[in-house]
Structure formats: structure tokens, C-alpha cells
Amino acid sequence: MSSAVQFSEYGTPDVLRVVDVPPLTAGPGQVRLAVRAAGVNPIDWKILHGSMRQVMPLDLPAGLGSDVAGVVDQVGEGVTAFSVGDEVLGTSLTPSYAQSALADPTALVAKPAAVPWEVAATLAGTGITAWEVLHKLKLSAGETLLVHAAAGGVGTFAVQLAVARGARVIGTASERNHEQLRSFGAEPVTYGTGLVDRVRAISPRGVDAVLDASGRGEIPDSIELAGGPTRVLSLVAFDATSTGIQIHMTGPGAGGPEALRDILALIEAGRLRVPISGTYPLDEVAAALEASRSGHPGGKLVVLPA
């Protein structure tokens, strides 16, 4: 038996329990991982609360987590990409808030020895999303990108990936996060009333593209600053499709491994940092989700099952 976090009813993190579960077996085209770390994402508490049940129906009891880093300890039939003992990171097929998880090898990449487990476990969800949206926005060197919620999970990756591409980045965030954004190479501005004037004060011609990871209602301002909706993309403003902006549904895409390799290369080169603000054992997952729900500042949250 191994341990996993599960819930038998939708609700607050109080309904979570650490339970013993039968050992997983890697099927054809799968690998089994001994989980060393699992990243905490806002979607996890949304799933727990039940707000995702219409698009992600679950058979209860169910688990949580999809960002994973671990050691391959079983290889299914037909798998040649990885062997037992390989250290990997990526997205799991089964919940990653557990001591063991199954994964599709095509959703994994090798973990460099120099990258800590807790950092490796945070890259798949928000990192891949940031990489994919910059690709959709066709951001190139010399352009100016405005990122809303620049200090958030996707925002911190998007800012650093854009800077690495040679773009200028302006990021909206609360003042407590401005210094961190500067350390990433962004120019911070406070969100809220007067945003257009604050952005134009440092970029009189506006911006070339906008990534909205906030959902605070900045779409009209974003369209004005970008000179139209074509290169405005939102991760959250699903009710704004009539404006002509792009909407990106988060989730692992075909470019996931390429994105992860690019991100890892930047980490190893010292050009991308992933601040970790909290680590939690399995029996404290409730606290991790509460911290995630409240918008815990400063960095990523990670579950360490071992």
C-alpha cells in the first residue's frame, strides 16, 4: 500500500484525507513514478470545491494534483524513453498528491541533477502555459508585452520567458510584489483605476501584446493599450470572446516537453528563477490549498509526499 490524498465529497480542504491505496501498476505505454514533489496550482482547489465539476466530472473518492517530479520505479510495455531509476518531471496521469503516480512518458522530461525537486515539480502547469501563450502571441525581441497578474503562477514564468526572448515587459501587480518583478527584468505598475495612464507614462505608444492572467476586468484597457484585440490573450476572461481577444484554455499541450526543456535550459543558465514560498507533507495538503486559494505571495507551493 502507498499513501495518497483523497476527498469523498466536494468542499473545503477540510474534506481531504490521507488514505492508503493499492499499488499502481504501469500499463502499456506508461511509467510509474515514486513521487518526490508535486506542484500546487489554483485549479486544484477549484476541483476540490466542485467549481470544475461540469467540465471535469470526477468519480469520488478522487485525488488532486497533476504537476509532478519523481523517480521512475516501473516501466510499462513498449516504453523506451525512460528506465527505472531515471529522475523526471512533467504531468501525471493519476493524482500527484501521492507517494506514487502514473505518467505518459511523452508528458515527461529528464530532470537535471542541479534542479531541486521542489522546483522541478512546479514547471509543468504554469510553465508550459506561459510558454504556449507567448507562442500564440507571437512575441518577438524588441516588442513590449504587458502581463496582468505578473507576480502570479503563470505571470512569473511569462515575464522571465519574455525577457529571455529580448522583449520589454510591463507587469501589473500589487506593490508588495514590485521588487520581485524588477528582479525578473519587468517594469511593475499597480493595477486598478488609471492603469492606461500608468502604462503610457512609461510606454507612450502603448504595448505590442497583452497577457491577461488576472481576470480583474482589464480587457478594455488592454485592447486600448495594444491598439486592438488581435494580440490580447486572456487565461480567465471567458466572457470576453465577443471583443475579439484570444482565449487560452490551460492544460498540457503537444508542445509541453519542448516548453519544459526550454524552461530547464534557462534555469540552468541562471536566467529563470522559480521562487518557492512553501513546502508541505501529505498530511498538510489542506494548508497548502488554503495558501494557494488566498493568493500566497512570493512563490510556488509544493507538496513533498516522501
Coordinates of N, CA, C and O in Angstrom, one line a residue, residues 83-193:
S83 N 13.9 4.7 -18.1 CA 14.2 3.4 -17.5 C 14.1 3.6 -16.0 O 14.0 4.7 -15.5
V84 N 14.0 2.5 -15.3 CA 13.9 2.5 -13.8 C 15.1 3.2 -13.2 O 16.2 3.0 -13.6
G85 N 14.8 4.2 -12.3 CA 15.9 5.0 -11.7 C 16.0 6.4 -12.3 O 16.7 7.2 -11.7
D86 N 15.4 6.6 -13.5 CA 15.5 7.9 -14.1 C 14.7 9.0 -13.3 O 13.6 8.7 -12.8
E87 N 15.3 10.2 -13.2 CA 14.6 11.3 -12.5 C 14.0 12.1 -13.5 O 14.6 12.5 -14.5
V88 N 12.7 12.4 -13.4 CA 11.9 13.0 -14.4 C 11.0 14.1 -13.8 O 10.8 14.1 -12.6
L89 N 10.4 14.9 -14.7 CA 9.4 15.9 -14.2 C 8.4 16.1 -15.4 O 8.7 15.8 -16.5
G90 N 7.2 16.6 -15.0 CA 6.2 16.8 -16.1 C 4.8 16.7 -15.5 O 4.5 17.2 -14.4
T91 N 3.9 16.0 -16.2 CA 2.5 15.9 -15.9 C 2.1 14.5 -15.6 O 2.5 13.6 -16.4
S92 N 1.4 14.2 -14.6 CA 1.0 12.8 -14.3 C -0.4 12.5 -14.8 O -1.2 13.4 -15.1
L93 N -0.6 11.2 -15.0 CA -2.0 10.7 -15.4 C -2.9 10.5 -14.2 O -4.1 10.7 -14.3
T94 N -2.3 10.2 -13.1 CA -3.0 10.0 -11.9 C -2.7 11.1 -10.9 O -1.6 11.7 -11.1
P95 N -3.5 11.3 -9.9 CA -3.2 12.4 -8.9 C -1.8 12.4 -8.4 O -1.3 11.3 -8.0
S96 N -1.1 13.5 -8.3 CA 0.3 13.6 -7.9 C 0.4 13.9 -6.4 O 1.6 13.8 -5.9
Y97 N -0.7 14.3 -5.7 CA -0.6 14.4 -4.3 C -0.6 13.0 -3.7 O -1.6 12.6 -3.0
A98 N 0.5 12.3 -3.9 CA 0.5 10.9 -3.6 C 2.0 10.4 -3.6 O 2.8 11.1 -4.1
Q99 N 2.2 9.3 -3.0 CA 3.6 8.7 -3.0 C 3.9 8.1 -4.3 O 5.1 7.9 -4.6
S100 N 2.9 7.7 -5.1 CA 3.1 7.0 -6.4 C 2.1 7.6 -7.4 O 1.0 7.9 -7.1
A101 N 2.6 7.7 -8.6 CA 1.7 8.2 -9.7 C 2.1 7.6 -11.0 O 3.3 7.2 -11.2
L102 N 1.1 7.5 -11.9 CA 1.4 7.0 -13.3 C 1.5 8.2 -14.2 O 0.9 9.2 -14.0
A103 N 2.3 8.0 -15.3 CA 2.5 9.1 -16.2 C 2.7 8.6 -17.6 O 3.2 7.4 -17.8
D104 N 2.4 9.4 -18.6 CA 2.7 9.1 -20.0 C 4.1 9.6 -20.3 O 4.4 10.8 -20.0
P105 N 5.0 8.8 -20.8 CA 6.4 9.3 -21.0 C 6.5 10.5 -21.9 O 7.4 11.3 -21.8
T106 N 5.5 10.7 -22.8 CA 5.6 11.8 -23.7 C 5.2 13.1 -23.0 O 5.4 14.2 -23.5
A107 N 4.8 13.0 -21.7 CA 4.5 14.2 -20.9 C 5.6 14.5 -19.9 O 5.4 15.3 -19.0
L108 N 6.7 13.8 -20.0 CA 7.8 13.9 -19.1 C 9.1 14.3 -19.8 O 9.2 14.0 -21.0
V109 N 10.0 14.9 -19.0 CA 11.3 15.1 -19.5 C 12.3 14.8 -18.4 O 11.9 14.7 -17.2
A110 N 13.5 14.6 -18.7 CA 14.5 14.3 -17.7 C 14.8 15.5 -16.8 O 14.8 16.6 -17.2
K111 N 14.9 15.2 -15.5 CA 15.2 16.3 -14.5 C 16.7 16.4 -14.4 O 17.4 15.5 -14.0
P112 N 17.2 17.6 -14.7 CA 18.7 17.9 -14.5 C 19.0 17.7 -13.0 O 18.2 18.1 -12.1
A113 N 20.2 17.2 -12.7 CA 20.6 17.0 -11.3 C 20.6 18.3 -10.5 O 20.4 18.3 -9.3
A114 N 20.9 19.4 -11.2 CA 21.1 20.7 -10.5 C 19.8 21.3 -10.1 O 19.8 22.3 -9.4
V115 N 18.7 20.8 -10.7 CA 17.4 21.4 -10.4 C 16.7 20.7 -9.2 O 16.5 19.5 -9.3
P116 N 16.4 21.4 -8.1 CA 15.9 20.8 -6.9 C 14.5 20.2 -7.2 O 13.8 20.7 -8.1
W117 N 14.1 19.2 -6.5 CA 12.8 18.5 -6.6 C 11.7 19.5 -6.6 O 10.7 19.4 -7.4
E118 N 11.7 20.4 -5.6 CA 10.6 21.3 -5.4 C 10.4 22.2 -6.5 O 9.3 22.6 -6.9
V119 N 11.5 22.6 -7.2 CA 11.4 23.5 -8.4 C 10.9 22.7 -9.5 O 10.0 23.1 -10.3
A120 N 11.4 21.5 -9.7 CA 11.1 20.6 -10.8 C 9.6 20.4 -10.9 O 8.9 20.3 -11.9
A121 N 9.0 20.3 -9.7 CA 7.5 19.9 -9.6 C 6.6 21.1 -9.9 O 5.4 20.9 -10.1
T122 N 7.1 22.3 -10.1 CA 6.3 23.4 -10.4 C 6.2 23.9 -11.8 O 5.6 24.8 -12.2
L123 N 7.0 23.2 -12.7 CA 7.2 23.7 -14.0 C 6.1 23.4 -15.1 O 5.9 24.1 -16.0
A124 N 5.4 22.2 -14.9 CA 4.6 21.7 -16.0 C 3.3 22.6 -16.2 O 3.1 23.1 -17.3
G125 N 2.5 22.8 -15.2 CA 1.3 23.5 -15.4 C 1.4 25.0 -15.8 O 1.1 25.4 -17.0
T126 N 2.0 25.8 -14.9 CA 2.1 27.2 -15.2 C 3.2 27.5 -16.2 O 3.1 28.4 -17.0
G127 N 4.3 26.8 -16.2 CA 5.4 27.0 -17.1 C 5.0 26.7 -18.5 O 5.3 27.5 -19.4
I128 N 4.4 25.6 -18.7 CA 4.0 25.3 -20.1 C 3.0 26.3 -20.6 O 3.0 26.7 -21.8
T129 N 2.0 26.6 -19.8 CA 1.0 27.6 -20.2 C 1.6 28.9 -20.6 O 1.3 29.5 -21.7
A130 N 2.6 29.4 -19.8 CA 3.3 30.7 -20.1 C 4.0 30.6 -21.5 O 3.9 31.5 -22.3
W131 N 4.7 29.5 -21.7 CA 5.4 29.2 -22.9 C 4.5 29.2 -24.1 O 4.7 29.8 -25.2
E132 N 3.4 28.5 -24.0 CA 2.4 28.4 -25.1 C 1.7 29.7 -25.4 O 1.5 30.0 -26.6
V133 N 1.4 30.5 -24.4 CA 0.7 31.8 -24.7 C 1.6 32.8 -25.4 O 1.2 33.5 -26.3
L134 N 2.9 32.8 -25.0 CA 3.9 33.7 -25.7 C 4.0 33.2 -27.1 O 4.2 34.1 -28.0
H135 N 3.9 31.9 -27.4 CA 4.0 31.4 -28.8 C 2.7 31.9 -29.5 O 2.8 32.4 -30.7
K136 N 1.6 31.8 -28.9 CA 0.3 32.2 -29.6 C 0.3 33.8 -29.8 O -0.2 34.2 -30.8
L137 N 0.9 34.5 -28.9 CA 1.0 36.0 -29.1 C 2.1 36.4 -30.1 O 2.2 37.6 -30.4
K138 N 2.9 35.4 -30.5 CA 4.0 35.7 -31.5 C 4.9 36.8 -31.0 O 5.3 37.7 -31.8
L139 N 5.2 36.7 -29.7 CA 6.1 37.7 -29.1 C 7.5 37.6 -29.6 O 8.1 36.5 -29.7
S140 N 8.1 38.7 -30.0 CA 9.5 38.7 -30.5 C 10.4 39.7 -29.9 O 9.9 40.6 -29.2
A141 N 11.6 39.6 -30.1 CA 12.6 40.5 -29.4 C 12.3 42.0 -29.9 O 11.9 42.2 -31.0
G142 N 12.4 42.9 -28.9 CA 12.2 44.3 -29.2 C 10.8 44.7 -29.0 O 10.5 46.0 -28.9
E143 N 9.8 43.8 -28.8 CA 8.4 44.2 -28.6 C 8.2 44.4 -27.1 O 9.0 44.0 -26.2
T144 N 7.0 45.0 -26.8 CA 6.7 45.3 -25.4 C 5.4 44.4 -25.1 O 4.4 44.5 -25.8
L145 N 5.5 43.7 -24.0 CA 4.5 42.8 -23.5 C 4.0 43.3 -22.2 O 4.7 43.6 -21.3
L146 N 2.6 43.4 -22.1 CA 2.0 43.8 -20.8 C 1.4 42.5 -20.2 O 0.7 41.8 -20.9
V147 N 1.8 42.2 -19.0 CA 1.3 41.0 -18.3 C 0.5 41.4 -17.1 O 1.0 42.1 -16.2
H148 N -0.8 41.0 -17.0 CA -1.6 41.2 -15.9 C -1.4 40.1 -14.9 O -1.4 38.9 -15.3
A149 N -1.3 40.4 -13.6 CA -1.0 39.4 -12.6 C 0.4 38.8 -12.8 O 0.6 37.6 -12.8
A150 N 1.3 39.7 -13.0 CA 2.7 39.3 -13.4 C 3.4 38.6 -12.3 O 4.4 37.9 -12.6
A151 N 2.9 38.7 -11.1 CA 3.6 38.0 -10.0 C 2.9 36.7 -9.6 O 3.3 36.0 -8.7
G152 N 1.9 36.3 -10.4 CA 1.2 35.1 -10.2 C 1.9 33.9 -10.8 O 3.0 34.0 -11.3
G153 N 1.3 32.7 -10.7 CA 1.9 31.5 -11.2 C 2.4 31.5 -12.6 O 3.5 31.3 -13.0
V154 N 1.4 31.8 -13.5 CA 1.8 31.9 -15.0 C 2.6 33.2 -15.2 O 3.5 33.2 -16.0
G155 N 2.2 34.3 -14.5 CA 2.9 35.5 -14.8 C 4.4 35.5 -14.5 O 5.1 36.0 -15.4
T156 N 4.8 34.9 -13.5 CA 6.3 34.9 -13.2 C 7.0 34.1 -14.3 O 8.2 34.5 -14.6
F157 N 6.4 33.1 -14.8 CA 7.1 32.4 -15.9 C 7.0 33.2 -17.2 O 8.0 33.4 -17.9
A158 N 5.9 33.8 -17.5 CA 5.7 34.6 -18.7 C 6.7 35.8 -18.8 O 7.3 36.1 -19.8
V159 N 6.8 36.5 -17.6 CA 7.7 37.6 -17.5 C 9.1 37.2 -17.9 O 9.8 37.8 -18.8
Q160 N 9.6 36.1 -17.3 CA 11.0 35.7 -17.5 C 11.2 35.1 -18.8 O 12.3 35.3 -19.4
L161 N 10.3 34.4 -19.4 CA 10.4 33.8 -20.7 C 10.4 34.9 -21.7 O 11.2 34.9 -22.7
A162 N 9.6 36.0 -21.5 CA 9.6 37.1 -22.5 C 10.9 37.9 -22.4 O 11.4 38.3 -23.5
V163 N 11.4 38.1 -21.2 CA 12.6 38.8 -21.1 C 13.8 38.1 -21.8 O 14.6 38.6 -22.4
A164 N 13.7 36.7 -21.6 CA 14.8 35.9 -22.2 C 14.7 36.0 -23.8 O 15.7 35.8 -24.4
R165 N 13.5 36.3 -24.3 CA 13.3 36.4 -25.7 C 13.8 37.8 -26.2 O 13.7 38.1 -27.4
G166 N 14.1 38.7 -25.3 CA 14.5 40.0 -25.7 C 13.4 41.0 -25.7 O 13.6 42.1 -26.3
A167 N 12.3 40.7 -25.1 CA 11.1 41.6 -25.1 C 11.2 42.5 -23.9 O 11.8 42.2 -22.9
R168 N 10.6 43.6 -24.0 CA 10.4 44.5 -22.8 C 9.1 44.1 -22.1 O 8.1 43.9 -22.8
V169 N 9.1 44.0 -20.8 CA 7.9 43.5 -20.1 C 7.4 44.5 -19.1 O 8.2 45.0 -18.2
I170 N 6.1 44.9 -19.1 CA 5.5 45.7 -18.1 C 4.5 44.7 -17.4 O 3.7 44.0 -18.0
G171 N 4.6 44.7 -16.1 CA 3.7 43.8 -15.3 C 2.9 44.5 -14.3 O 3.4 45.3 -13.5
T172 N 1.6 44.1 -14.3 CA 0.7 44.7 -13.2 C 0.8 43.7 -12.0 O 0.7 42.5 -12.1
A173 N 0.8 44.3 -10.8 CA 0.9 43.6 -9.6 C 0.7 44.5 -8.4 O 0.8 45.8 -8.6
S174 N 0.4 44.0 -7.3 CA 0.3 44.8 -6.1 C 1.7 45.3 -5.7 O 2.7 44.6 -6.1
E175 N 1.8 46.4 -5.0 CA 3.1 47.0 -4.7 C 4.1 46.0 -3.9 O 5.3 46.1 -4.1
R176 N 3.5 45.1 -3.1 CA 4.4 44.2 -2.4 C 5.2 43.3 -3.3 O 6.2 42.7 -2.9
N177 N 4.7 43.1 -4.5 CA 5.4 42.2 -5.5 C 6.3 43.0 -6.5 O 6.9 42.4 -7.4
H178 N 6.3 44.3 -6.4 CA 7.1 45.1 -7.4 C 8.5 44.8 -7.4 O 9.2 44.7 -8.5
E179 N 9.2 44.6 -6.3 CA 10.6 44.4 -6.3 C 10.9 43.1 -6.9 O 12.0 43.0 -7.6
Q180 N 10.1 42.1 -6.6 CA 10.4 40.8 -7.2 C 10.3 40.9 -8.8 O 11.1 40.3 -9.5
L181 N 9.3 41.6 -9.3 CA 9.1 41.7 -10.7 C 10.3 42.4 -11.3 O 10.8 42.1 -12.4
R182 N 10.9 43.5 -10.6 CA 12.1 44.1 -11.1 C 13.2 43.2 -11.2 O 14.0 43.2 -12.1
S183 N 13.3 42.3 -10.2 CA 14.4 41.3 -10.2 C 14.3 40.3 -11.4 O 15.3 39.7 -11.8
F184 N 13.1 40.1 -11.9 CA 12.8 39.3 -13.1 C 13.1 40.0 -14.4 O 13.1 39.4 -15.4
G185 N 13.3 41.3 -14.3 CA 13.5 42.1 -15.5 C 12.3 42.9 -16.0 O 12.3 43.4 -17.1
A186 N 11.2 42.9 -15.2 CA 10.0 43.6 -15.6 C 9.9 45.0 -15.0 O 10.6 45.3 -14.1
E187 N 9.1 45.8 -15.6 CA 8.8 47.1 -15.1 C 7.4 47.0 -14.5 O 6.4 46.9 -15.2
P188 N 7.3 47.1 -13.1 CA 6.0 46.9 -12.5 C 5.1 48.2 -12.5 O 5.6 49.3 -12.4
V189 N 3.8 48.0 -12.6 CA 2.8 49.0 -12.4 C 1.7 48.5 -11.5 O 1.4 47.3 -11.6
T190 N 1.0 49.3 -10.8 CA -0.1 48.9 -10.0 C -1.3 48.8 -10.8 O -1.6 49.6 -11.7
Y191 N -2.1 47.7 -10.6 CA -3.3 47.5 -11.4 C -4.4 48.4 -10.8 O -4.3 49.0 -9.7
G192 N -5.6 48.5 -11.5 CA -6.7 49.3 -11.0 C -6.9 50.5 -11.8 O -6.4 50.7 -12.9
T193 N -7.8 51.4 -11.3 CA -8.2 52.6 -12.0 C -7.0 53.4 -12.3 O -6.1 53.6 -11.5

